[in-house]
Short mmCIF file of C-alpha atoms in Angstrom, two decimals:
data_model
loop_
_atom_site.label_atom_id
_atom_site.label_comp_id
_atom_site.label_asym_id
_atom_site.label_seq_id
_atom_site.Cartn_x
_atom_site.Cartn_y
_atom_site.Cartn_z
CA MET A 1 10.34 -20.24 -30.42
CA THR A 2 13.55 -19.85 -32.86
CA THR A 3 14.07 -18.23 -35.88
CA ALA A 4 13.79 -20.48 -38.68
CA LYS A 5 15.98 -19.46 -41.59
CA ARG A 6 13.41 -19.16 -44.24
CA ASP A 7 15.61 -22.13 -46.28
CA ALA A 8 13.78 -24.00 -43.93
CA TYR A 9 9.95 -23.60 -44.25
CA THR A 10 7.62 -25.44 -45.60
CA PRO A 11 4.27 -24.45 -45.89
CA GLU A 12 4.13 -27.21 -43.12
CA THR A 13 6.33 -25.53 -40.77
CA LEU A 14 4.62 -22.60 -40.97
CA LEU A 15 1.17 -24.01 -40.97
CA SER A 16 2.66 -24.79 -37.41
CA VAL A 17 3.29 -21.37 -36.29
CA ALA A 18 0.16 -20.24 -38.08
CA VAL A 19 -2.41 -22.42 -35.62
CA GLN A 20 -0.09 -21.15 -31.95
CA VAL A 21 -1.05 -17.79 -33.76
CA PHE A 22 -5.07 -18.50 -34.10
CA ASN A 23 -4.62 -19.77 -30.95
CA GLU A 24 -3.11 -17.28 -29.16
CA ARG A 25 -4.26 -14.18 -30.60
CA GLY A 26 -6.82 -15.19 -32.61
CA TYR A 27 -7.97 -15.42 -36.39
CA ASP A 28 -9.24 -11.84 -36.84
CA GLY A 29 -6.56 -10.13 -34.08
CA THR A 30 -4.05 -11.92 -36.47
CA SER A 31 -2.75 -9.54 -38.87
CA MET A 32 0.77 -11.18 -41.42
CA GLU A 33 2.07 -9.37 -40.38
CA HIS A 34 2.59 -10.69 -36.18
CA LEU A 35 2.48 -14.59 -39.54
CA SER A 36 5.71 -12.97 -40.27
CA ARG A 37 7.13 -11.56 -37.12
CA ALA A 38 6.45 -15.50 -35.54
CA ALA A 39 7.57 -17.48 -37.77
CA GLY A 40 11.28 -15.29 -38.68
CA ILE A 41 10.24 -15.07 -42.40
CA SER A 42 8.93 -11.79 -44.83
CA LYS A 43 5.64 -11.02 -46.12
CA SER A 44 6.43 -12.05 -49.32
CA SER A 45 7.88 -15.01 -48.37
CA ILE A 46 4.98 -16.56 -46.86
CA TYR A 47 3.08 -15.32 -49.87
CA HIS A 48 4.75 -17.17 -52.08
CA HIS A 49 3.63 -20.76 -50.00
CA VAL A 50 0.07 -19.44 -49.27
CA ALA A 51 -2.49 -16.78 -51.01
CA GLY A 52 -2.84 -15.39 -47.13
CA LYS A 53 -3.74 -15.80 -44.07
CA GLU A 54 -7.05 -17.29 -44.94
CA GLU A 55 -5.78 -20.17 -46.71
CA LEU A 56 -3.76 -21.15 -43.18
CA LEU A 57 -6.63 -21.26 -41.99
CA ARG A 58 -8.45 -23.64 -44.21
CA ARG A 59 -5.51 -25.99 -44.24
CA ALA A 60 -6.00 -26.25 -40.50
CA VAL A 61 -9.40 -26.53 -39.77
CA SER A 62 -9.32 -28.94 -42.85
CA ARG A 63 -6.52 -31.16 -40.68
CA ALA A 64 -8.41 -31.38 -37.56
CA LEU A 65 -11.56 -31.98 -40.29
CA ASP A 66 -10.08 -34.84 -41.67
CA GLY A 67 -8.77 -36.17 -38.62
CA LEU A 68 -12.58 -36.43 -37.61
CA PHE A 69 -14.09 -37.78 -40.10
CA GLY A 70 -11.46 -39.35 -41.19
CA ILE A 71 -12.96 -42.07 -37.64
CA LEU A 72 -16.45 -42.18 -39.34
CA ASP A 73 -14.39 -44.52 -42.37
CA GLU A 74 -12.97 -47.00 -39.44
CA GLU A 75 -13.65 -50.72 -39.56
CA HIS A 76 -15.37 -50.31 -36.21
CA ALA A 77 -16.78 -46.94 -36.82
CA ARG A 78 -18.88 -49.17 -39.96
CA GLU A 79 -19.56 -52.25 -38.55
CA GLY A 80 -20.89 -53.72 -35.52
CA ARG A 81 -24.04 -52.19 -33.54
CA SER A 82 -24.47 -49.00 -33.18
CA ALA A 83 -23.81 -48.44 -28.97
CA ASP A 84 -19.75 -50.25 -29.92
CA ARG A 85 -19.61 -48.03 -33.11
CA LEU A 86 -20.50 -44.86 -30.83
CA GLN A 87 -17.95 -46.50 -28.32
CA TYR A 88 -15.06 -46.90 -30.73
CA VAL A 89 -16.06 -42.88 -32.67
CA ILE A 90 -16.18 -41.16 -29.05
CA ARG A 91 -12.52 -43.34 -28.05
CA ARG A 92 -11.07 -41.86 -31.74
CA MET A 93 -12.19 -38.50 -31.22
CA VAL A 94 -10.73 -38.27 -27.08
CA GLU A 95 -7.27 -39.23 -29.63
CA VAL A 96 -7.48 -36.79 -32.69
CA LEU A 97 -8.44 -33.93 -30.19
CA ILE A 98 -4.95 -34.33 -28.13
CA THR A 99 -2.88 -36.33 -31.22
CA GLU A 100 -4.02 -32.40 -33.16
CA LEU A 101 -4.44 -30.00 -29.96
CA PRO A 102 -4.25 -27.32 -31.26
CA TYR A 103 -5.73 -28.19 -34.83
CA VAL A 104 -9.00 -28.34 -33.26
CA THR A 105 -8.28 -26.10 -30.78
CA LEU A 106 -8.62 -24.08 -33.75
CA LEU A 107 -11.54 -25.16 -35.54
CA LEU A 108 -13.85 -24.78 -31.91
CA ARG A 109 -12.98 -21.61 -31.43
CA VAL A 110 -14.07 -20.30 -34.88
CA ARG A 111 -16.89 -17.93 -35.51
CA GLY A 112 -17.72 -17.96 -38.50
CA ASN A 113 -17.06 -14.20 -40.07
CA THR A 114 -15.48 -15.19 -43.36
CA SER A 115 -16.50 -18.19 -46.39
CA THR A 116 -13.71 -20.60 -44.21
CA GLU A 117 -14.97 -19.98 -41.68
CA ARG A 118 -18.55 -20.57 -42.23
CA TRP A 119 -17.81 -23.50 -44.09
CA ALA A 120 -15.34 -25.06 -41.04
CA LEU A 121 -18.93 -24.52 -39.09
CA ASP A 122 -20.58 -26.15 -42.14
CA ARG A 123 -18.18 -29.57 -41.38
CA ARG A 124 -18.52 -29.34 -37.80
CA ARG A 125 -22.33 -29.63 -37.00
CA ASP A 126 -21.89 -32.46 -40.82
CA PHE A 127 -19.89 -34.68 -37.94
CA ASP A 128 -22.36 -33.83 -34.52
CA HIS A 129 -24.49 -35.29 -37.02
CA ARG A 130 -22.95 -38.08 -37.86
CA VAL A 131 -22.29 -39.12 -34.50
CA ALA A 132 -25.42 -37.93 -33.43
CA ASP A 133 -26.88 -39.92 -35.52
CA LEU A 134 -25.48 -43.13 -34.45
CA LEU A 135 -26.50 -41.88 -31.02
CA ARG A 136 -30.10 -42.28 -32.22
CA ALA A 137 -29.58 -45.87 -33.58
CA ALA A 138 -28.19 -47.19 -30.68
CA ALA A 139 -31.13 -46.09 -29.05
CA ASP A 140 -33.76 -47.52 -31.30
CA ASP A 141 -32.12 -50.96 -30.42
CA GLY A 142 -32.09 -50.39 -26.36
CA ASP A 143 -28.68 -49.51 -26.12
CA VAL A 144 -28.85 -46.43 -25.20
CA ARG A 145 -31.28 -44.46 -22.83
CA GLY A 146 -34.14 -42.98 -24.62
CA ASP A 147 -34.43 -40.43 -21.35
CA VAL A 148 -32.19 -37.70 -23.34
CA GLU A 149 -32.90 -36.64 -26.57
CA VAL A 150 -31.04 -37.36 -28.84
CA ARG A 151 -29.46 -33.67 -29.96
CA LEU A 152 -29.46 -32.76 -26.81
CA ALA A 153 -27.24 -35.45 -25.61
CA THR A 154 -25.43 -34.88 -28.40
CA ARG A 155 -24.31 -31.86 -27.64
CA LEU A 156 -23.56 -32.49 -23.94
CA VAL A 157 -21.35 -35.47 -24.87
CA PHE A 158 -19.61 -33.11 -27.12
CA GLY A 159 -19.54 -30.10 -24.27
CA MET A 160 -16.97 -32.45 -22.56
CA ILE A 161 -15.46 -34.33 -25.46
CA ASN A 162 -14.16 -31.18 -26.56
CA SER A 163 -13.46 -29.25 -22.71
CA ILE A 164 -10.61 -31.26 -23.68
CA VAL A 165 -8.21 -28.89 -25.39
CA GLU A 166 -9.57 -26.07 -22.58
CA TRP A 167 -6.98 -28.10 -20.41
CA TYR A 168 -4.87 -30.87 -21.84
CA ARG A 169 -1.80 -29.72 -22.09
CA PRO A 170 0.54 -32.28 -23.77
CA ASP A 171 3.51 -32.16 -20.78
CA GLY A 172 3.14 -35.34 -19.40
CA ARG A 173 2.87 -34.35 -15.78
CA GLY A 174 -1.51 -34.38 -15.90
CA ALA A 175 -3.17 -37.36 -17.50
CA GLY A 176 -2.23 -38.91 -21.08
CA GLU A 177 -3.92 -39.56 -23.93
CA ARG A 178 -4.76 -43.18 -22.82
CA GLU A 179 -6.24 -42.11 -19.14
CA VAL A 180 -8.07 -39.28 -20.79
CA GLY A 181 -9.76 -41.41 -23.26
CA ASP A 182 -10.84 -44.24 -20.78
CA ALA A 183 -12.54 -41.30 -18.45
CA VAL A 184 -14.50 -40.22 -20.80
CA VAL A 185 -15.39 -43.33 -22.00
CA ARG A 186 -16.55 -44.79 -18.88
CA LEU A 187 -18.10 -41.49 -18.16
CA VAL A 188 -20.06 -40.85 -20.92
CA PHE A 189 -21.55 -44.64 -21.45
CA GLY A 190 -21.67 -45.23 -17.58
CA GLY A 191 -21.53 -42.27 -15.55
CA LEU A 192 -20.28 -40.78 -12.27
CA ARG A 193 -22.54 -43.40 -10.36
CA LYS A 194 -20.88 -46.76 -9.03
CA ALA A 195 -21.48 -49.47 -11.50
CA GLU A 196 -22.46 -52.35 -9.45
CA MET B 1 -31.41 -2.59 -29.01
CA THR B 2 -32.84 0.38 -28.11
CA THR B 3 -30.97 3.38 -27.16
CA ALA B 4 -32.14 4.63 -23.81
CA LYS B 5 -32.01 7.56 -22.22
CA ARG B 6 -29.57 8.63 -19.17
CA ASP B 7 -31.79 9.86 -16.98
CA ALA B 8 -33.38 5.61 -17.73
CA TYR B 9 -29.98 4.36 -16.61
CA THR B 10 -28.97 2.43 -13.81
CA PRO B 11 -25.90 0.83 -12.31
CA GLU B 12 -28.36 -2.17 -13.61
CA THR B 13 -28.76 -2.22 -17.38
CA LEU B 14 -25.23 -0.50 -18.26
CA LEU B 15 -24.21 -3.53 -16.27
CA SER B 16 -25.97 -5.42 -18.68
CA VAL B 17 -24.82 -4.13 -21.51
CA ALA B 18 -21.45 -3.60 -21.03
CA VAL B 19 -21.63 -7.61 -20.32
CA GLN B 20 -23.25 -8.23 -24.20
CA VAL B 21 -20.49 -6.13 -25.01
CA PHE B 22 -18.61 -7.04 -23.52
CA ASN B 23 -19.14 -11.22 -24.77
CA GLU B 24 -19.81 -10.30 -28.87
CA ARG B 25 -16.38 -8.47 -29.07
CA GLY B 26 -14.87 -10.16 -26.31
CA TYR B 27 -12.66 -7.89 -23.44
CA ASP B 28 -9.93 -7.13 -24.27
CA GLY B 29 -11.97 -5.81 -27.81
CA THR B 30 -14.02 -3.56 -25.94
CA SER B 31 -13.45 0.28 -25.19
CA MET B 32 -15.02 2.95 -23.57
CA GLU B 33 -16.34 4.24 -26.88
CA HIS B 34 -17.42 0.73 -27.74
CA LEU B 35 -19.25 0.63 -24.35
CA SER B 36 -20.92 4.45 -25.13
CA ARG B 37 -22.22 3.34 -28.05
CA ALA B 38 -24.10 0.25 -27.45
CA ALA B 39 -24.88 1.65 -24.46
CA GLY B 40 -26.69 5.30 -25.67
CA ILE B 41 -24.77 7.73 -23.82
CA SER B 42 -22.21 9.40 -23.10
CA LYS B 43 -18.57 7.70 -22.00
CA SER B 44 -18.42 10.95 -19.15
CA SER B 45 -22.19 9.46 -18.52
CA ILE B 46 -20.93 5.96 -17.79
CA TYR B 47 -17.84 7.58 -15.71
CA HIS B 48 -20.23 8.67 -13.17
CA HIS B 49 -21.57 5.21 -12.57
CA VAL B 50 -18.35 3.71 -12.67
CA ALA B 51 -14.84 3.76 -12.73
CA GLY B 52 -13.83 1.58 -15.43
CA LYS B 53 -14.45 -1.07 -17.89
CA GLU B 54 -12.72 -2.99 -15.18
CA GLU B 55 -15.31 -2.43 -13.45
CA LEU B 56 -17.78 -3.59 -15.01
CA LEU B 57 -15.91 -6.50 -15.51
CA ARG B 58 -15.42 -7.42 -11.86
CA ARG B 59 -19.98 -6.53 -11.23
CA ALA B 60 -20.32 -8.60 -14.01
CA VAL B 61 -18.24 -11.31 -13.35
CA SER B 62 -18.95 -11.24 -9.14
CA ARG B 63 -22.72 -11.83 -10.35
CA ALA B 64 -21.97 -15.15 -11.56
CA LEU B 65 -19.66 -16.21 -8.44
CA ASP B 66 -22.27 -15.47 -6.19
CA GLY B 67 -24.60 -17.19 -7.94
CA LEU B 68 -21.93 -20.18 -8.28
CA PHE B 69 -20.65 -20.51 -5.02
CA GLY B 70 -24.16 -19.03 -3.18
CA ILE B 71 -25.27 -22.75 -4.56
CA LEU B 72 -22.98 -24.04 -1.93
CA ASP B 73 -24.54 -22.58 1.05
CA GLU B 74 -27.45 -23.89 0.53
CA GLU B 75 -29.04 -26.55 2.06
CA HIS B 76 -29.09 -29.31 0.05
CA ALA B 77 -25.08 -29.24 -0.59
CA ARG B 78 -24.00 -28.19 2.96
CA GLU B 79 -26.49 -31.82 4.89
CA GLY B 80 -26.91 -35.00 2.98
CA ARG B 81 -24.58 -37.56 1.66
CA SER B 82 -21.62 -36.68 -0.33
CA ALA B 83 -23.26 -37.94 -3.54
CA ASP B 84 -26.85 -36.29 -2.78
CA ARG B 85 -25.31 -32.86 -2.07
CA LEU B 86 -22.92 -33.10 -5.28
CA GLN B 87 -25.69 -33.81 -7.76
CA TYR B 88 -28.05 -30.77 -5.93
CA VAL B 89 -24.99 -28.83 -6.68
CA ILE B 90 -24.41 -29.98 -10.27
CA ARG B 91 -28.25 -30.01 -11.38
CA ARG B 92 -28.04 -26.15 -9.51
CA MET B 93 -25.03 -25.65 -11.40
CA VAL B 94 -26.65 -25.45 -15.11
CA GLU B 95 -29.65 -23.41 -13.29
CA VAL B 96 -27.60 -21.17 -12.73
CA LEU B 97 -25.81 -21.00 -16.84
CA ILE B 98 -29.67 -20.83 -17.82
CA THR B 99 -30.94 -17.64 -15.26
CA GLU B 100 -27.09 -15.82 -15.51
CA LEU B 101 -25.66 -16.30 -18.35
CA PRO B 102 -24.31 -13.88 -20.23
CA TYR B 103 -22.66 -13.57 -16.99
CA VAL B 104 -21.98 -17.16 -16.79
CA THR B 105 -20.42 -17.50 -20.31
CA LEU B 106 -18.91 -14.17 -20.19
CA LEU B 107 -16.91 -15.53 -16.56
CA LEU B 108 -16.18 -18.83 -18.18
CA ARG B 109 -14.04 -16.84 -21.64
CA VAL B 110 -11.91 -14.34 -18.44
CA ARG B 111 -8.13 -14.69 -20.17
CA GLY B 112 -6.54 -13.64 -16.96
CA ASN B 113 -4.64 -10.61 -18.88
CA THR B 114 -5.97 -7.56 -15.54
CA SER B 115 -5.77 -8.21 -12.10
CA THR B 116 -9.58 -8.47 -12.13
CA GLU B 117 -9.29 -11.44 -14.56
CA ARG B 118 -6.71 -13.58 -12.64
CA TRP B 119 -9.11 -12.85 -9.68
CA ALA B 120 -12.05 -14.01 -11.55
CA LEU B 121 -9.94 -16.71 -12.46
CA ASP B 122 -9.02 -18.20 -9.05
CA ARG B 123 -12.30 -17.75 -7.58
CA ARG B 124 -13.35 -19.99 -10.90
CA ARG B 125 -10.72 -22.41 -9.38
CA ASP B 126 -11.69 -22.74 -5.87
CA PHE B 127 -15.29 -23.27 -6.84
CA ASP B 128 -14.15 -26.68 -8.60
CA HIS B 129 -12.27 -27.35 -5.80
CA ARG B 130 -15.49 -27.38 -3.75
CA VAL B 131 -16.83 -29.08 -6.33
CA ALA B 132 -14.14 -31.99 -7.07
CA ASP B 133 -13.99 -32.32 -3.18
CA LEU B 134 -17.61 -32.78 -3.19
CA LEU B 135 -16.91 -36.10 -4.92
CA ARG B 136 -13.97 -37.12 -3.22
CA ALA B 137 -16.51 -37.13 -0.18
CA ALA B 138 -18.62 -39.12 -2.16
CA ALA B 139 -16.03 -41.69 -4.27
CA ASP B 140 -14.34 -41.96 0.08
CA ASP B 141 -18.34 -42.71 0.50
CA GLY B 142 -18.54 -45.53 -2.48
CA ASP B 143 -21.28 -44.00 -4.11
CA VAL B 144 -19.61 -43.10 -7.05
CA ARG B 145 -17.16 -44.23 -8.84
CA GLY B 146 -13.28 -44.52 -8.11
CA ASP B 147 -11.46 -45.80 -11.81
CA VAL B 148 -12.11 -42.50 -12.92
CA GLU B 149 -9.22 -39.97 -11.17
CA VAL B 150 -11.37 -37.20 -9.44
CA ARG B 151 -9.48 -34.35 -10.98
CA LEU B 152 -10.00 -35.49 -14.68
CA ALA B 153 -13.84 -36.34 -13.34
CA THR B 154 -14.54 -33.08 -12.33
CA ARG B 155 -12.49 -31.75 -15.52
CA LEU B 156 -15.05 -33.37 -17.95
CA VAL B 157 -18.27 -33.68 -15.62
CA PHE B 158 -17.50 -29.30 -15.84
CA GLY B 159 -17.08 -29.70 -19.43
CA MET B 160 -20.22 -30.95 -19.99
CA ILE B 161 -21.98 -28.02 -17.75
CA ASN B 162 -20.06 -25.59 -18.87
CA SER B 163 -21.41 -26.98 -23.04
CA ILE B 164 -24.03 -24.98 -22.04
CA VAL B 165 -22.59 -22.17 -22.39
CA GLU B 166 -21.63 -22.03 -26.61
CA TRP B 167 -25.37 -23.34 -27.40
CA TYR B 168 -28.34 -23.05 -24.65
CA ARG B 169 -30.76 -20.53 -26.31
CA PRO B 170 -33.25 -19.16 -24.32
CA ASP B 171 -35.57 -18.66 -27.06
CA GLY B 172 -38.43 -21.11 -25.51
CA ARG B 173 -36.89 -23.12 -29.15
CA GLY B 174 -34.94 -25.95 -28.42
CA ALA B 175 -34.54 -27.68 -24.67
CA GLY B 176 -35.73 -25.31 -21.20
CA GLU B 177 -33.81 -25.48 -18.22
CA ARG B 178 -35.79 -27.94 -17.54
CA GLU B 179 -35.23 -29.95 -19.60
CA VAL B 180 -31.02 -29.41 -20.16
CA GLY B 181 -30.83 -30.13 -15.98
CA ASP B 182 -32.32 -33.11 -16.05
CA ALA B 183 -29.97 -34.90 -19.80
CA VAL B 184 -26.97 -33.01 -17.00
CA VAL B 185 -28.26 -35.18 -14.39
CA ARG B 186 -29.17 -38.40 -16.11
CA LEU B 187 -25.59 -37.94 -18.15
CA VAL B 188 -23.27 -37.43 -15.11
CA PHE B 189 -24.85 -40.00 -13.03
CA GLY B 190 -25.93 -43.16 -15.42
CA GLY B 191 -23.91 -42.37 -18.46
CA LEU B 192 -25.38 -42.75 -21.90
CA ARG B 193 -25.92 -47.00 -20.99
CA LYS B 194 -29.51 -47.44 -20.36
CA ALA B 195 -30.09 -48.75 -16.87
CA GLU B 196 -31.58 -52.96 -16.43
#
């Protein structure tokens, strides 16, 4: 990372540096001193932009949450059969995870020690419930198997999707966003078993 | 946790306390002082049992790794069609994850800062490759779909299985070991789509 000039700093670039440091050191393990060194600007310059590291955390996880909740407002998530809406939401979740990789990574690592972290956990839970509702509706329509309890299925499907942040590297060498999205949709809906 | 008497301590009980502390504070964030306080015995008593915290980490992740690799030596993992062996291994992975929950949790959180952590990551990778080989063989047999790249499918399936450590609670209130195992096998092989 090159040291940026103070004048070049915007809340946006500061946020991007902060998220990287939070993901490397953990939020608890990050001090304003760490942020100042990583950003190459003084602590007082940081305080010019934000009230402290908790505000940076709130902005960062908001970006991830806005991306995820935004999906639910899209046309294909609102209209049509529940199973089709669910499939659309799952594919878009993969896209948001990959597009906003550092922000979603941070969101998934939040633990709940501060009020901002607890708020983020609550919002994550809300999102999980919205997707679980869709899965339940699809099961009620008879389009999705009914022999796996809805909350358990949601947890396992989220486990698969969220694991992407652990191994996805946007360096163009591994699978791309499209390939990962296709794989998740195929596995979540059809499983490994060969289609007859 | 009650404070145990020094005489009552065995390497086994010390290990169990250490794993709990490592999972709560992170391995990097745990000092011998933390271990001594949690175990209710002096640091010198701990050194009577082990050379230091890295030895405790090695023993703890070895327990998880021995459990996982042990699966591959079982009869149903060695004999029969690859797809059946794969299904057996996946079900047994869920059982080992749940039976050895704190040990596997620690294994999955290892980051690679010390030689013991790097060794654990290498062994995890070996295990992943063994399961990927089984998936590849099942695809070659035509029993498993060939339209999802093998390493990608393995990562996503492991993502689903490994997520269990994030939410499984052995308190008897949520899904039990058997129900989680059934759900994972159904979703991994059949997906959400209703069987015709």
